[in-house]
XYZ file of C-alpha atoms in Angstrom:
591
model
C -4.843 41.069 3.227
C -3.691 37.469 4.770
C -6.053 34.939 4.297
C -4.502 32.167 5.752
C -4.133 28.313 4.486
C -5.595 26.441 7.255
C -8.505 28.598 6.570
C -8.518 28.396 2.588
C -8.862 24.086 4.040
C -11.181 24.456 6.311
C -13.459 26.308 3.638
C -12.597 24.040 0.818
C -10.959 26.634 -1.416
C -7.739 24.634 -1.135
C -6.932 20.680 -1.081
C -4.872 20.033 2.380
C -1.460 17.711 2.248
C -0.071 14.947 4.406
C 3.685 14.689 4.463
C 5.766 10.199 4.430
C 9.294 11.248 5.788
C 12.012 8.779 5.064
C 15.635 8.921 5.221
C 18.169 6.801 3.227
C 20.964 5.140 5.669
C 23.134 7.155 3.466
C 21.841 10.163 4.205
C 21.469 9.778 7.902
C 25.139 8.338 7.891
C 26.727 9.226 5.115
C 29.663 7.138 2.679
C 32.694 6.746 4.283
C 35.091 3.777 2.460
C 36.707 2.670 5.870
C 32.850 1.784 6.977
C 31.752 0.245 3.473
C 31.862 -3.570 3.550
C 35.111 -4.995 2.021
C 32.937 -6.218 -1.558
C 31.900 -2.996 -1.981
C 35.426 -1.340 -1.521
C 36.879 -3.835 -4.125
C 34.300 -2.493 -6.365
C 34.983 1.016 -6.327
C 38.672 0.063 -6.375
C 37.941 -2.004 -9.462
C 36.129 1.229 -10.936
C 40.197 3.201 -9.993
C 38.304 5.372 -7.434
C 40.888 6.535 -4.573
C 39.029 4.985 -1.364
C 40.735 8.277 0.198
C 38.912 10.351 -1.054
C 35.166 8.485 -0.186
C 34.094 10.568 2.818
C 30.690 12.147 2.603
C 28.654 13.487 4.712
C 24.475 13.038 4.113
C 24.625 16.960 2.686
C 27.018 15.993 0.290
C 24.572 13.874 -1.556
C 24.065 15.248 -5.289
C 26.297 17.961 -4.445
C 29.898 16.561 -4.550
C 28.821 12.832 -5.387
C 25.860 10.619 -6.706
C 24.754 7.236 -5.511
C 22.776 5.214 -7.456
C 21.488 3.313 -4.835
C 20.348 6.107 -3.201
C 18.118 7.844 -5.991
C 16.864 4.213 -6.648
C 16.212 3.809 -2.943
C 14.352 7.395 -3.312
C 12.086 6.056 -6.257
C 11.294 2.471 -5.061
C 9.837 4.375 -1.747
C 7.896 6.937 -3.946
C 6.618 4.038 -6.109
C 5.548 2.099 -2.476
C 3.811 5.109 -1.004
C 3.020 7.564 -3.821
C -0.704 8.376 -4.102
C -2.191 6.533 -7.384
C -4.709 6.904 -10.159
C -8.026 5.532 -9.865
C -7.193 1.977 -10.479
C -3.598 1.773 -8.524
C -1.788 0.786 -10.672
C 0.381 4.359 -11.591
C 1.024 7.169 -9.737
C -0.695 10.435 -10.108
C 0.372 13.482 -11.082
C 3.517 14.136 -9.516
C 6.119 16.897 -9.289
C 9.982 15.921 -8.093
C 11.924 18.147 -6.686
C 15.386 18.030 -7.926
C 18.890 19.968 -6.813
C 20.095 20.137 -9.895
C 19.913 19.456 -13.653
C 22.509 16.010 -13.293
C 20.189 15.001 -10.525
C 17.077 15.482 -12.045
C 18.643 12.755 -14.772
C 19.924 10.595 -12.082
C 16.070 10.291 -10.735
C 14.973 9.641 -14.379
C 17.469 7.018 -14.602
C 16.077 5.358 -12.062
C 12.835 5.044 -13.381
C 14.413 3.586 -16.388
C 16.685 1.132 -14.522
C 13.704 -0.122 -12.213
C 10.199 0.691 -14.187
C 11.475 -0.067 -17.683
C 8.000 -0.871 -18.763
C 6.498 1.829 -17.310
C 8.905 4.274 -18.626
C 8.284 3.153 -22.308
C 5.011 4.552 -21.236
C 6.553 7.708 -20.949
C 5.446 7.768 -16.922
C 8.636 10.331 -16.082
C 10.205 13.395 -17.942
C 12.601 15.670 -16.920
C 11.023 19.316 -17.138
C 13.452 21.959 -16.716
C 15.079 25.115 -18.611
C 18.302 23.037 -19.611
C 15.804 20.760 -21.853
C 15.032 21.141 -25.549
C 10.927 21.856 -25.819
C 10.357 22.579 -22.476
C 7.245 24.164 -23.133
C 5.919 21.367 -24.961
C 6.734 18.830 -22.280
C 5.152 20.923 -19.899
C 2.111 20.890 -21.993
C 2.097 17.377 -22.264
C 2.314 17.275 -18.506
C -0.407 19.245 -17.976
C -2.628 18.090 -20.448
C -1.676 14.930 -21.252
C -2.232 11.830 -19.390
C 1.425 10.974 -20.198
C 3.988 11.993 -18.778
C 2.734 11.518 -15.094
C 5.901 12.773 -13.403
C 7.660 15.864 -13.506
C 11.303 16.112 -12.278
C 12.349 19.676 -12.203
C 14.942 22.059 -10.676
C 13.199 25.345 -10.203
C 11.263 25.453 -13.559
C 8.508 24.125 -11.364
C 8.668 25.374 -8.335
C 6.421 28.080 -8.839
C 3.728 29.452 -10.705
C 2.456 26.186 -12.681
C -1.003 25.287 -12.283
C -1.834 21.558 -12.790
C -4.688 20.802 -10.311
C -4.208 17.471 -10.663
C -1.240 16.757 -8.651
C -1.395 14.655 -6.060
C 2.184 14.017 -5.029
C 4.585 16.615 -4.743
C 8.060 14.790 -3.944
C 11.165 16.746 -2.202
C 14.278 15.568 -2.832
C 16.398 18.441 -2.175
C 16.655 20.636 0.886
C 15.000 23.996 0.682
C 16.103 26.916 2.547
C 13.483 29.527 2.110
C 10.561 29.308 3.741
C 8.425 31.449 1.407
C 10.044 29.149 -1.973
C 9.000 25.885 0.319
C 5.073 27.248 0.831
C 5.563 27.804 -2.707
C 6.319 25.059 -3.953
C 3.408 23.221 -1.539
C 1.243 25.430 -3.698
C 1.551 23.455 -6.691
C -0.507 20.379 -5.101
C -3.526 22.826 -3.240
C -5.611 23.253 -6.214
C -8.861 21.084 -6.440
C -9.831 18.766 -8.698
C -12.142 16.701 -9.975
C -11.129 12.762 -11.839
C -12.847 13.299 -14.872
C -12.608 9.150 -15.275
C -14.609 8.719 -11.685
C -16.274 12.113 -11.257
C -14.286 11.987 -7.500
C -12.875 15.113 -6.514
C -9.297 15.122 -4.855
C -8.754 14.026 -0.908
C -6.016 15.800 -0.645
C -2.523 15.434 -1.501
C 0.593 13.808 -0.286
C 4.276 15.049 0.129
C 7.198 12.892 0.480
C 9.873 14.353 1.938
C 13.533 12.753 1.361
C 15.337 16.309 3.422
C 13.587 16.841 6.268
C 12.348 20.072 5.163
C 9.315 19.652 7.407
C 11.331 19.902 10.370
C 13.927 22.185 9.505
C 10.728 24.822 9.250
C 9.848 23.521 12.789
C 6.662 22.484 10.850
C 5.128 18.842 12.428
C 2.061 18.257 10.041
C -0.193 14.994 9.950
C 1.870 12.564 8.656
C 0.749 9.979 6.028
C 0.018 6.166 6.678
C 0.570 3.790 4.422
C -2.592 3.238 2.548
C -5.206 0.454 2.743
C -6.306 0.562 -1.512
C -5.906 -2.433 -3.260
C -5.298 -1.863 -6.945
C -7.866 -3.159 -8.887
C -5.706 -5.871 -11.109
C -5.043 -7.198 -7.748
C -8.504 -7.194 -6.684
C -8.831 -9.020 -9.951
C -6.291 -11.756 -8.995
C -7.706 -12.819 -5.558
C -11.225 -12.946 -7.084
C -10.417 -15.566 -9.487
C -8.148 -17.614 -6.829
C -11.706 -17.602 -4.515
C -13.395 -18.619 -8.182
C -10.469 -21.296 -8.400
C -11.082 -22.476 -4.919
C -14.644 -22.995 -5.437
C -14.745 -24.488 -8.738
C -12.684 -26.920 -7.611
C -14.360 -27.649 -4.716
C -17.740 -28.505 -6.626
C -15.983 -30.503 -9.007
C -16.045 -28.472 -11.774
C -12.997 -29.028 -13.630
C -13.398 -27.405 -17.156
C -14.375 -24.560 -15.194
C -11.689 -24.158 -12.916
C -9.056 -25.199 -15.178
C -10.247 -22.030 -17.428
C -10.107 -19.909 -14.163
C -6.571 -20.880 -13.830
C -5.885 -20.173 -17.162
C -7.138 -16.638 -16.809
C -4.716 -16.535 -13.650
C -1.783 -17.409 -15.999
C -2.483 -15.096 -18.530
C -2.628 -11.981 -16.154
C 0.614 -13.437 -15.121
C 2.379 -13.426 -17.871
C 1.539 -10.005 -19.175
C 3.596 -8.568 -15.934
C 6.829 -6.891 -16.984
C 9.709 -8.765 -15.843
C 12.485 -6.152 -16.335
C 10.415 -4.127 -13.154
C 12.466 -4.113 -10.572
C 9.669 -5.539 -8.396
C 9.234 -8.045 -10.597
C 12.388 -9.614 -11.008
C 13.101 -11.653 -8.038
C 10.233 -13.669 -8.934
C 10.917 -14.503 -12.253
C 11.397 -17.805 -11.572
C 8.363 -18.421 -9.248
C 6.682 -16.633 -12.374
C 8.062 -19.235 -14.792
C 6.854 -22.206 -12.998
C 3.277 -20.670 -12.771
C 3.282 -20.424 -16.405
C 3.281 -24.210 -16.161
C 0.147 -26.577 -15.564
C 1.849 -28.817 -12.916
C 2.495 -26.196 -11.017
C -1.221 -25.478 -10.404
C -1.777 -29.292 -9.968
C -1.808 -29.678 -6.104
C -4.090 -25.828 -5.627
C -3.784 -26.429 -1.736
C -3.819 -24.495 1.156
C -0.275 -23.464 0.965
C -0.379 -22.629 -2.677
C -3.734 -20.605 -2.427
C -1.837 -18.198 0.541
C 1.630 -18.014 -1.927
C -0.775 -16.816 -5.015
C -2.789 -14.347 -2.278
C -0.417 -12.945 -0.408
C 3.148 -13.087 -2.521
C 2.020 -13.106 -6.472
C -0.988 -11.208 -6.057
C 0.852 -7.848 -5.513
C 2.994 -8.272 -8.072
C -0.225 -7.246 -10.266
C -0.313 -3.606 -9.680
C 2.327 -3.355 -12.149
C 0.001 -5.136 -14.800
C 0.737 -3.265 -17.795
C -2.070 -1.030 -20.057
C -4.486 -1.426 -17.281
C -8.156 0.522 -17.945
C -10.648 1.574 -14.716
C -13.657 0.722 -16.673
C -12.311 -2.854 -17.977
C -11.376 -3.764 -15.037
C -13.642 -2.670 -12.671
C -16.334 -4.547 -14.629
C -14.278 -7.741 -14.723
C -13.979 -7.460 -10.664
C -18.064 -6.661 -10.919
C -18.562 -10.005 -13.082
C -15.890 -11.485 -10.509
C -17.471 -11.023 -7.551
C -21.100 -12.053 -9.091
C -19.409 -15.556 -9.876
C -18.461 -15.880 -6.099
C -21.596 -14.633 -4.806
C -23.494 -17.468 -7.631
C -21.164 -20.310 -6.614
C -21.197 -19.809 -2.941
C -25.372 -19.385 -3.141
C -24.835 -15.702 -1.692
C -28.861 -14.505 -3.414
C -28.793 -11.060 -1.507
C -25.398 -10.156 -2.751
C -25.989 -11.071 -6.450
C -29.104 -8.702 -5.825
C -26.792 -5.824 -4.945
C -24.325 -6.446 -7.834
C -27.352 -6.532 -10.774
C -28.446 -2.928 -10.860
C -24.392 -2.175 -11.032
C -23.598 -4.273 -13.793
C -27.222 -2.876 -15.295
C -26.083 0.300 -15.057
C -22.628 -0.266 -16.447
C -24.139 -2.121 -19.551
C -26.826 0.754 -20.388
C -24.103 3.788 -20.110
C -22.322 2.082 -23.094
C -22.939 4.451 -26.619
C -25.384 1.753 -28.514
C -24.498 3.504 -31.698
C -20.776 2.706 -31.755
C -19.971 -0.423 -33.648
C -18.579 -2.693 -31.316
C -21.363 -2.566 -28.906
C -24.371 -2.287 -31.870
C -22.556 -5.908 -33.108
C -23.974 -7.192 -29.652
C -27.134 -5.750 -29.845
C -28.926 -9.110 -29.061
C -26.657 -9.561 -26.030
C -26.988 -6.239 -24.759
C -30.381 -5.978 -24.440
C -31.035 -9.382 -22.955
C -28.568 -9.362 -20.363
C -30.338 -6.250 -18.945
C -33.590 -8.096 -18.655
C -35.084 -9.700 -15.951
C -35.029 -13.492 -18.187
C -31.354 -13.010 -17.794
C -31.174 -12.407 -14.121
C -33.790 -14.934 -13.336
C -32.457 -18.106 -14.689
C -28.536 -16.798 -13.713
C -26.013 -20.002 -14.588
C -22.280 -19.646 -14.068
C -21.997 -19.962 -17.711
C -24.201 -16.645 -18.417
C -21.798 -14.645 -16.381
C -18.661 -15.587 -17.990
C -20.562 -14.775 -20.970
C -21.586 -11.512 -19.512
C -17.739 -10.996 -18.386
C -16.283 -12.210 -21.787
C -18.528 -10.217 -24.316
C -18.808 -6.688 -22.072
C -15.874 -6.491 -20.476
C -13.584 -5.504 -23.113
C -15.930 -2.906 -24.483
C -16.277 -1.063 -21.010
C -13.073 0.906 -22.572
C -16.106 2.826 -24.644
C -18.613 3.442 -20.723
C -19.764 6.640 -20.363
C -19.551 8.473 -16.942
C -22.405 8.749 -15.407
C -24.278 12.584 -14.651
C -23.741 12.035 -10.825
C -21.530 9.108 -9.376
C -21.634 8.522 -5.493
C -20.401 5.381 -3.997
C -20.639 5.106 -0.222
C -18.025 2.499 0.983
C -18.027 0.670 3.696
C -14.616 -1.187 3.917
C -12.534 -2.515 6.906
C -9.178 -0.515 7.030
C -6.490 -0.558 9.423
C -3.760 2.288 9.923
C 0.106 1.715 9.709
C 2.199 4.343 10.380
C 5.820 5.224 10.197
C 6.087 8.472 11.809
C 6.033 8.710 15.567
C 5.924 11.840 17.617
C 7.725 11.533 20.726
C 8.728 14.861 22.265
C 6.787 17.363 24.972
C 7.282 20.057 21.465
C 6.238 18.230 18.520
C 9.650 15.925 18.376
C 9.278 12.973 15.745
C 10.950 10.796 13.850
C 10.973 7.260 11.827
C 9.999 4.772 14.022
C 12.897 2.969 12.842
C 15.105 5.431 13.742
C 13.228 5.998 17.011
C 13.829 2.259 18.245
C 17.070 2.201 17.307
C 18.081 5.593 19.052
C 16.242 4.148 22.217
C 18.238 0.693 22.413
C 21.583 3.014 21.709
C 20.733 4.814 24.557
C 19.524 2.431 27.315
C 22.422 -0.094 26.243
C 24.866 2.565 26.812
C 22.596 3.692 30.548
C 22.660 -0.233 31.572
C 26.634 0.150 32.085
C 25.702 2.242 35.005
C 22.276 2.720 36.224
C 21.045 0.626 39.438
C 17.365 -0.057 37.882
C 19.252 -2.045 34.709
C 21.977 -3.356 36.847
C 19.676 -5.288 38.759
C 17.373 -5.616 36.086
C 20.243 -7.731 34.292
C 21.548 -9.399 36.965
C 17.772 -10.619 37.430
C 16.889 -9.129 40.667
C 13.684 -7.911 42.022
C 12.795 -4.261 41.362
C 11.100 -2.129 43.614
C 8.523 1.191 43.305
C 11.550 3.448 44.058
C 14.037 1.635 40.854
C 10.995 1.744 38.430
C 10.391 5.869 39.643
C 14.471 6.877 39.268
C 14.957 4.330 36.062
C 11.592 6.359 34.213
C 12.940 9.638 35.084
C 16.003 9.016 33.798
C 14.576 8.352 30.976
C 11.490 10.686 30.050
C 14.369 13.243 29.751
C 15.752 15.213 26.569
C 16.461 14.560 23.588
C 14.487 11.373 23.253
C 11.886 11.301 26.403
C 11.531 7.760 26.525
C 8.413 6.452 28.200
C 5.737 3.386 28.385
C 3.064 4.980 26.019
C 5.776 5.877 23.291
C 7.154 2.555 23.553
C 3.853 1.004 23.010
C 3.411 2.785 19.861
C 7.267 2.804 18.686
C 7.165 -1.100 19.076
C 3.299 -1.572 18.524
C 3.794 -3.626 21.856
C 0.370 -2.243 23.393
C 0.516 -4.650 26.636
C 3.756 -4.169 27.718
C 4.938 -1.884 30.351
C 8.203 -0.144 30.860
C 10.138 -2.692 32.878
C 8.899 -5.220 29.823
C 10.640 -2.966 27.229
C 14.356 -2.355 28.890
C 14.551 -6.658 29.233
C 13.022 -6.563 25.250
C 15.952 -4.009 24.678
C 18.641 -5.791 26.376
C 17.612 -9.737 25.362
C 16.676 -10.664 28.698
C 13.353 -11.541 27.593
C 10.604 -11.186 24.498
C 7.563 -9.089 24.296
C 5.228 -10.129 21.982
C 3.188 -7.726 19.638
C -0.385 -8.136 19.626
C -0.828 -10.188 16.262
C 1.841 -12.411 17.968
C -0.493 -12.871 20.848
C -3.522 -13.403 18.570
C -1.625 -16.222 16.315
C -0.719 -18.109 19.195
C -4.102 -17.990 20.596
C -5.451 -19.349 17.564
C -2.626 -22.012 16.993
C -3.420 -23.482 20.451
C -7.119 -22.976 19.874
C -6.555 -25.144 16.667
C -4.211 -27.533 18.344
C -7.420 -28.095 21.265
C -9.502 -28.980 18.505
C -8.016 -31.492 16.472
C -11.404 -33.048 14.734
C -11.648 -29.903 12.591
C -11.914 -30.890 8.851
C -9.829 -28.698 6.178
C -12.659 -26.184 5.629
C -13.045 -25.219 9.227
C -9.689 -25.189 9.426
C -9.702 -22.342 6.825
C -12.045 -20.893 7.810
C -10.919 -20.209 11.303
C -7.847 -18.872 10.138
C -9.824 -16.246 8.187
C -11.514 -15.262 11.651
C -8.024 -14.703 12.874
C -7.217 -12.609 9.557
C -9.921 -10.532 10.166
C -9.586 -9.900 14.024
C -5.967 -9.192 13.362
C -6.777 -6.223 10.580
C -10.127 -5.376 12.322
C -9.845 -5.612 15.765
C -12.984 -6.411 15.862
C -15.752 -9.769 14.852
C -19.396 -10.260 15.522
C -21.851 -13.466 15.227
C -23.114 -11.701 11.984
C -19.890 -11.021 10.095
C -19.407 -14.909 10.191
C -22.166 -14.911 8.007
C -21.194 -12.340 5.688
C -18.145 -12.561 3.127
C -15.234 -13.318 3.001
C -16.527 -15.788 5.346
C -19.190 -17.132 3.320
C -16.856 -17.946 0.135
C -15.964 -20.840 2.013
C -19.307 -21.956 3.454
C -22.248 -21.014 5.694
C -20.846 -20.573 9.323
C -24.416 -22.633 10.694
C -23.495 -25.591 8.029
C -19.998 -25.548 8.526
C -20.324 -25.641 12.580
C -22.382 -26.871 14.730
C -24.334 -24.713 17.810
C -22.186 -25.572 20.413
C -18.755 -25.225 17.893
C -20.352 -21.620 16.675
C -20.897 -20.505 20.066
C -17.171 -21.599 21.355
C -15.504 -19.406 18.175
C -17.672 -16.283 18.966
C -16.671 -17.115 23.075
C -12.879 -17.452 22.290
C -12.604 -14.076 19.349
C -14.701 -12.278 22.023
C -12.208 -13.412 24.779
C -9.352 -12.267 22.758
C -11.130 -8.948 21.636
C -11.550 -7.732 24.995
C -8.045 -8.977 26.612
């Protein structure tokens, strides 16, 4: 009998997927020497390769020649988007898809080349019939929380049965439709994170071959995702710490805050190939000076540049670390005088500090410890100095927490959705929206040669009803069916129209995006006010932070963090200030 897949979804027998498509330019274009820039053709003549004889075509990758750069280029993407374990900093359980058993190296090469430190980890291994103790790695695959990715060539494909997959990567073409549902099978089984009791959401394929569409298959596509590991998390917590320490004159404190910072710094892995380019950024951290003037423009370099970097933090535990963002955030909420959300955090930390095994050594040698800071004398006379006790005494042992029976969390998070797929056509037609742009300018450069609409439009003459009509008919034609609405979303340009677009394509004039629109708002809303002092200052600018990820702000979220790790909204403004903000974000919220 058929019982069909959408169904097996629907009735949660089986996990659904989400497909990232990407393309390398090599790939799309191909190598041909004559088009390679002239350092690059000195190289391959340095390396006595006959430039005659460099003309590929995309299909020819991994078939009649290897580029480096182009497996790297295939890892570095499934590193960006890959789904991750429960404290993002490593990818789940994955599966590659190879073509063969010299391409399946060339991907683990990769991984060596640009995640050395992960690698000694053991985070790839090849898995196919060509390698010694196949079996065994397979085992270890399965079973093992090491290795985490699988790069095979058929071995794989079908019939093994690792439920927790959660990335399934193709980078091969596959011909058979049957062997391609097959080989989606391998990610559809359920499963449950025995470290977080969660079960799977799913799982996500990355296609590098355009598989997808050479099925005629358009499924939902994947955006990139909003998570932020939890060393990173870490990071920023301590920076707001920083910030306020310093501001209340604490010094001792804040200079052991900073030196917290460093050392999370320098455990990072500088032979990562994310990691090297700042190496010497890195250095100079490592250095007290450079922490010496902790203003405004070295608080958004730490945040927004460094910060990242820390989801390649080495060794990193969920328990550990999710406790030291707990003990985090309760140092905020203490320091910025935040009593409701220090109320929220206790039963948490509570919890966290009764499901540790009294009888095991470590935690019976803090017996004392234990049992007061689960008391209500602890909570009631809270100091910043018994939290970095609680911090620097538990922390470390939440490596030994046991789960709880039943673990729910209810989130409630502000997200925003970035996506790199568009659909375009009247049939399911899609494509990057890279690729889309650049497809569209090729083509209406090429029509403004001839057409009336962008003849005039260039030479700067009115348009009428008539030359809009015949230009968007032209236009909303096969193969790319060009129109305002995709436009909007190719070029996340929601305001403009079509006329706005062709004079964006051909330079005569610049559409801005909506954050564009937002910024400048707020720079000439700042500009109006010059009295504000520093701390309004910043704190505006998170309002425009938060209205650019959130499109959206009330009167209430001012009081309510992030906002209130830099002061109370009603202290920091007056009524008639207040009431201007919420007048202006509401002005630019509705335009």
């Amino acid at each position: 009998y058929s019982y069909p897949y959408d169904d097996a979804v629907a009735e949660n027998f089986l996990a659904n997927y989400k497909v990232h498509h990407a393309l390398t330019n090599f790939q799309i274009e191909g190598i041909k020497a004559g088009e390679l820039p002239n350092e690059w053709q000195n190289t391959l003549a340095e390396q006595g390769i006959d430039l005659s004889e460099i003309n590929f075509s995309g299909t020819d990758l991994e078939r009649r020649v290897t580029n480096r750069g182009t497996t790297d280029a295939i890892v570095r993407e499934f590193m960006e988007f890959c789904r991750r374990d429960a404290t993002g900093t490593l990818p789940a359980k994955t599966i590659f898809f190879a073509m063969s058993h010299h391409h399946a190296l060339e991907i683990l090469k990769s991984f060596q080349r640009l995640y050395p430190n992960l690698q000694r980890q053991g985070l790839a291994q090849v898995i196919d019939s060509q390698m010694e103790r196949a079996d065994k790695l397979l085992d270890d695959f399965k079973r093992r929380d090491m290795p985490r990715i699988a790069i095979s060539v058929d071995m794989l494909d079908t019939g093994i049965d690792v439920p927790a997959i959660q990335n399934l990567v193709f980078a091969k073409p596959v011909f058979s439709q049957v062997k391609f549902w097959q080989m989606i099978g391998r990610g559809t089984r359920l499963w449950t994170d025995p470290q977080t009791g969660r079960q799977k959401e799913g799982f996500l394929i990355l296609d590098f071959w355009n598989n997808f569409h050479y099925f005629n298959m358009n499924p939902d596509t994947a955006t990139a995702t909003s998570t932020e590991p939890i060393p990173v998390r870490l990071f920023r917590l301590r920076l707001d710490k920083l910030q306020l320490l310093r501001s209340y004159g604490m010094v001792a404190e804040a200079n052991a805050t900073r030196m917290q910072l460093q050392q999370m710094l320098a455990e990072l892995p500088h032979d990562n190939v994310n990691i090297r380019p700042h190496h010497s950024r890195l250095t100079q951290l490592a250095t007290d000076t450079a922490w010496a003037l902790f203003d405004e423009a070295l608080l958004a370099e730490l945040k927004q540049s460094i910060a990242p970097l820390l989801r390649f933090l080495p060794n990193a535990n969920l328990a550990v670390l999710t406790f030291a963002v707990k003990t985090e955030r309760l140092a905020n909420a203490y320091l910025a005088g935040e009593t409701e959300q220090i109320e929220n955090l206790r039963p948490h930390l509570i919890q966290d500090l009764q499901l540790l095994p009294t009888g095991l050594p470590d935690v019976a040698a803090v017996q004392n410890q234990h049992i007061w800071m689960q008391s209500d004398g602890f909570w009631a006379h809270l100091d910043y100095g018994r939290i970095l006790t609680l911090q620097e005494t538990f922390a470390p042992l939440m490596r030994y927490r046991q789960r709880r029976q039943q673990e729910i969390i209810t989130l409630n998070l502000p997200d925003h959705i970035a996506a790199r797929w568009i659909m375009y056509g009247p049939s399911g037609e899609g494509t990057l929206k890279e690729t889309y742009r650049e497809q569209v300018q090729t083509h209406v450069r090429q029509l403004a040669d001839h057409h009336p609409t962008l003849l005039k439009l260039k030479a700067r003459q009115p348009l009428n009803d008539a030359d809009i009509t015949d230009l968007a008919q032209t236009l909303d034609r096969a193969d790319l069916f060009i129109n305002a609405e995709t436009l909007r979303e190719a070029y996340e340009q929601p305001k403009a129209d079509l006329i706005d677009f062709m004079g964006h394509i051909l330079g005569l004039a610049h559409v801005a995006s909506r954050e564009e629109e937002i910024r400048a708002a707020f720079d000439q809303f700042l500009a109006d006010h010059p009295t504000f002092t520093a701390t309004q200052l910043s704190f505006l600018r998170m309002v425009r932070t938060v209205i650019i990820q959130q499109n959206r702000l009330t009167q209430d979220d001012l009081r309510r963090p992030p906002f209130t790790r830099l002061g109370l909204a009603d202290e920091l403004f007056n009524p008639p200030q207040l009431q201007e903000i919420i007048r202006f974000t509401q002005q630019l919220l509705e335009s």
